[in-house]
Short mmCIF file of C-alpha atoms in Angstrom, two decimals:
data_model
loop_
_atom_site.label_atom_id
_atom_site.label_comp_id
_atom_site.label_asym_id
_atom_site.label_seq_id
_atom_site.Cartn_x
_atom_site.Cartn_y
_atom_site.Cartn_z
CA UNK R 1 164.67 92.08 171.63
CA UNK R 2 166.85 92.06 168.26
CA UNK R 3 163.85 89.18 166.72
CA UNK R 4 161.27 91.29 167.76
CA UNK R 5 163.15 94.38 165.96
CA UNK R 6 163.97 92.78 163.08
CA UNK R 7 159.95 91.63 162.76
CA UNK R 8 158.82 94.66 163.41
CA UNK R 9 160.76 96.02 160.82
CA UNK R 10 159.99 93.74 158.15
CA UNK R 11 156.60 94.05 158.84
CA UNK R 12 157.25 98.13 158.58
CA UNK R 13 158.92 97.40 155.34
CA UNK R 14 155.93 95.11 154.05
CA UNK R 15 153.35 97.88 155.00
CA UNK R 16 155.70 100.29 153.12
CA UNK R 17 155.62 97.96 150.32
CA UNK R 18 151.81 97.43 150.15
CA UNK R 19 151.18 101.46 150.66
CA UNK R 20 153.32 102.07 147.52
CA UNK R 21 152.28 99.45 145.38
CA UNK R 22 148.61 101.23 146.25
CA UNK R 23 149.85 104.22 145.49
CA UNK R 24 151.25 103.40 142.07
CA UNK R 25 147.66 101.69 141.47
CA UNK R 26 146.17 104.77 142.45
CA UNK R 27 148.31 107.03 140.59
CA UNK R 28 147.28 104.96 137.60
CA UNK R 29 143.46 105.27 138.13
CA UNK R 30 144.01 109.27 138.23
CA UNK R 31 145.93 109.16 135.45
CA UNK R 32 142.63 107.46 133.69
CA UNK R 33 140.54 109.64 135.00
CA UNK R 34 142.78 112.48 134.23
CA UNK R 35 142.26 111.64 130.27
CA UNK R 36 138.98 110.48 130.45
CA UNK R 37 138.18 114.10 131.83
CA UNK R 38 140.08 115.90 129.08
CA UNK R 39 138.45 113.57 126.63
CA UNK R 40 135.23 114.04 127.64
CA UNK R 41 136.32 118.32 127.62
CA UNK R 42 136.78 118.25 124.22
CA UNK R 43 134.09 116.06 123.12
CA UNK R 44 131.72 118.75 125.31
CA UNK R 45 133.87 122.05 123.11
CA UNK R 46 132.75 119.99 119.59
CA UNK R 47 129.16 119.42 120.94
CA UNK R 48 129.18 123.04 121.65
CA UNK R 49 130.61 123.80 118.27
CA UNK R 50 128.09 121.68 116.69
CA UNK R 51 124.99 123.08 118.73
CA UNK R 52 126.39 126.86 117.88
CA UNK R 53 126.41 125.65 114.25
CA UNK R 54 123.07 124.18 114.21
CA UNK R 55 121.59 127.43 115.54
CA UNK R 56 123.23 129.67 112.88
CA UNK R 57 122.04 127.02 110.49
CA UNK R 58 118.67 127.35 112.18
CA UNK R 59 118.51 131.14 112.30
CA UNK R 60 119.38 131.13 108.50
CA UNK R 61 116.47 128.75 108.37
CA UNK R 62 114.46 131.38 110.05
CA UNK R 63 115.67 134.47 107.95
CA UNK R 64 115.21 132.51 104.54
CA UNK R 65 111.79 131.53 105.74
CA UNK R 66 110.81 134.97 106.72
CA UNK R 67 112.15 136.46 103.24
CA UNK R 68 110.22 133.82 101.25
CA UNK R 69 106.56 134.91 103.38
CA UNK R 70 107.39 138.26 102.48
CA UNK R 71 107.79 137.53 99.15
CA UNK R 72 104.70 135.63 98.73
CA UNK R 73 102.71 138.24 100.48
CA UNK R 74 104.22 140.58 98.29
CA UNK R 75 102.90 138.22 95.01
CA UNK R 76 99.75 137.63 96.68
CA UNK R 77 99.02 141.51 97.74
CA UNK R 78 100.24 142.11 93.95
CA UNK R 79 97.77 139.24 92.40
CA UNK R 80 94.89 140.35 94.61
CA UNK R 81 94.59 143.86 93.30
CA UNK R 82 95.73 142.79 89.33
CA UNK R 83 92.51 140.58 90.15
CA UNK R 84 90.71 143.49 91.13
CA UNK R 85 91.94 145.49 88.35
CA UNK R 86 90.96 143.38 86.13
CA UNK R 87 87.19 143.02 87.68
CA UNK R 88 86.87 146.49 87.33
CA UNK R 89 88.14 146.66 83.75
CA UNK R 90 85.62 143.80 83.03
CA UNK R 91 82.55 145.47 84.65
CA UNK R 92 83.16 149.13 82.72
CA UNK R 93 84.02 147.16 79.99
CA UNK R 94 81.66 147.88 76.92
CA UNK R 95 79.73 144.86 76.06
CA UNK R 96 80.58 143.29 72.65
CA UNK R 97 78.07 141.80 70.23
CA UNK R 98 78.04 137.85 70.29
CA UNK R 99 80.22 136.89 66.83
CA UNK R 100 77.76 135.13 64.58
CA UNK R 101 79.58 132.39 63.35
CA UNK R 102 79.89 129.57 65.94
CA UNK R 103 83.88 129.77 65.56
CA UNK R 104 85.74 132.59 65.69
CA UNK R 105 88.20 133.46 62.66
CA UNK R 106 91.45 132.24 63.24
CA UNK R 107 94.47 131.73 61.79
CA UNK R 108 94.45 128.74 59.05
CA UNK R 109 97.86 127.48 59.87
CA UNK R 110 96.84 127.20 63.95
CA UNK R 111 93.43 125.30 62.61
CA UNK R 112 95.48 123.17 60.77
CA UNK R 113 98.08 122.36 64.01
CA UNK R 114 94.90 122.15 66.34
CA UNK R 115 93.29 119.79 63.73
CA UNK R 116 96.53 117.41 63.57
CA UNK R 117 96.84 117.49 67.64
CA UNK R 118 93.12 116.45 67.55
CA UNK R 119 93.45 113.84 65.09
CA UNK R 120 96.49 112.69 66.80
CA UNK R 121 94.31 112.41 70.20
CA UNK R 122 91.81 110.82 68.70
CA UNK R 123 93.90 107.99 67.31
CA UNK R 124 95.68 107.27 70.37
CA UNK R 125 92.76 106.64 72.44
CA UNK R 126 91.78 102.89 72.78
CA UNK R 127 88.14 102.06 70.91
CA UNK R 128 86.06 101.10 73.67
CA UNK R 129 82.72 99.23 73.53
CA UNK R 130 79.29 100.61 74.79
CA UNK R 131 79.24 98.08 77.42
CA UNK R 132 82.84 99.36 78.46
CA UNK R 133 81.92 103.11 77.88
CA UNK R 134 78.62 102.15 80.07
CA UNK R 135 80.69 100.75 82.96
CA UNK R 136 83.29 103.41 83.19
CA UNK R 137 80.24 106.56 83.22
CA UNK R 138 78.87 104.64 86.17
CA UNK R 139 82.44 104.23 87.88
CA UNK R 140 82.38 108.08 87.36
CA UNK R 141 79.06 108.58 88.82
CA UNK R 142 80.30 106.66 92.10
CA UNK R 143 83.46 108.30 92.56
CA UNK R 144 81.16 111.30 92.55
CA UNK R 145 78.40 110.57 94.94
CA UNK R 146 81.29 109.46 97.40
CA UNK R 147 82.17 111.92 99.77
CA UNK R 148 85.33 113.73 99.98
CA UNK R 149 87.83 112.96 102.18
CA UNK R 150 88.25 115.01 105.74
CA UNK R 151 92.09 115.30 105.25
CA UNK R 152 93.09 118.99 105.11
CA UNK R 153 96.12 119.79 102.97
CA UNK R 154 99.12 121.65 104.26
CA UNK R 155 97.65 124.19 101.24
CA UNK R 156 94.33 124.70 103.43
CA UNK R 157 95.77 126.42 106.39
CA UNK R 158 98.37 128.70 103.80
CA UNK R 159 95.03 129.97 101.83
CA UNK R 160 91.91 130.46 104.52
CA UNK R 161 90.71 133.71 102.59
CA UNK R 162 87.93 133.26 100.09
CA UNK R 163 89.10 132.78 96.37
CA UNK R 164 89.02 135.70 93.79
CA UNK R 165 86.53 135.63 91.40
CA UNK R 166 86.32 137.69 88.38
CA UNK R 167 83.12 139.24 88.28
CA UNK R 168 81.21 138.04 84.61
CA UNK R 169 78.25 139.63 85.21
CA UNK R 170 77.57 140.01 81.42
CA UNK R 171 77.14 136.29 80.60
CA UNK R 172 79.95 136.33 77.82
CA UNK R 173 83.14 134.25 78.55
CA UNK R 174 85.96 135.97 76.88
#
């Protein structure tokens, strides 16, 4: 009877061992866990931070975006009727003899910069041959009997009203 007490209680005693060397494994795995959880807390607090960032950033987007329309409505309601302002004062305008001389008097020292800027021009251009000149009338021509490209601009969908024209009705450029 004494062998089979003292097996049964090493046997006790090796269960006893095994349970707490589990235990201390275990304990050890919820410890992990334990940080992993906190770590993965406060990496969900700074994605929260950066997402409420991002959508101030985003409604300051919005408000910016919204003041600039405004504005540009405002410059385009105030171009529109200096446009029409202007029509008007060009149709009640009274019409003005055609000057004579085929240039208008101007000022001699402007006629003498517009002279040197056209001199200037003049000399910087390359000398080309007829054959050349020839060539690059007809590359002209071509590029113009091509047709346009379909590719709308981001300009296309911002300006779908007609454009203002100013209303010459008299024939005279001024």
């Amino acid at each position: 009877m004494s062998i089979v007490g003292v097996a049964l209680n090493l046997l006790l005693a090796g269960l006893l061992v095994a349970a707490l060397a589990m235990g201390w494994r275990l304990n050890r795995r919820l410890k992990a866990l334990r940080d992993s959880h906190d770590g993965f807390s406060i990496a969900v607090q700074e994605l929260n931070r950066a997402a409420a960032r991002a959508e101030q950033g985003l409604a300051d987007l919005r408000a910016a975006t919204d003041e600039a329309v405004d504005l540009l409505a405002d410059r385009i309601d105030k171009g529109r009727t200096l446009a029409a302002k202007l029509e008007r004062l060009i149709d009640h305008a009274p019409a003005t003899p055609r000057q004579q001389s085929p240039t208008p008097t101007a000022d001699p020292v402007a006629e003498r910069r517009l002279g040197a800027l056209l001199a200037a021009a003049r000399e910087s251009r390359p000398e080309r041959g007829l054959a050349a000149e020839r060539g690059a009338q007809a590359e002209r021509l071509t590029s113009l009997q091509r047709p346009a490209p379909l590719r709308r601009n981001v300009e296309d969908d911002l300006f779908d009203d007609e454009p203002l024209t100013l209303g010459l009705t008299r024939g005279a450029a001024r």
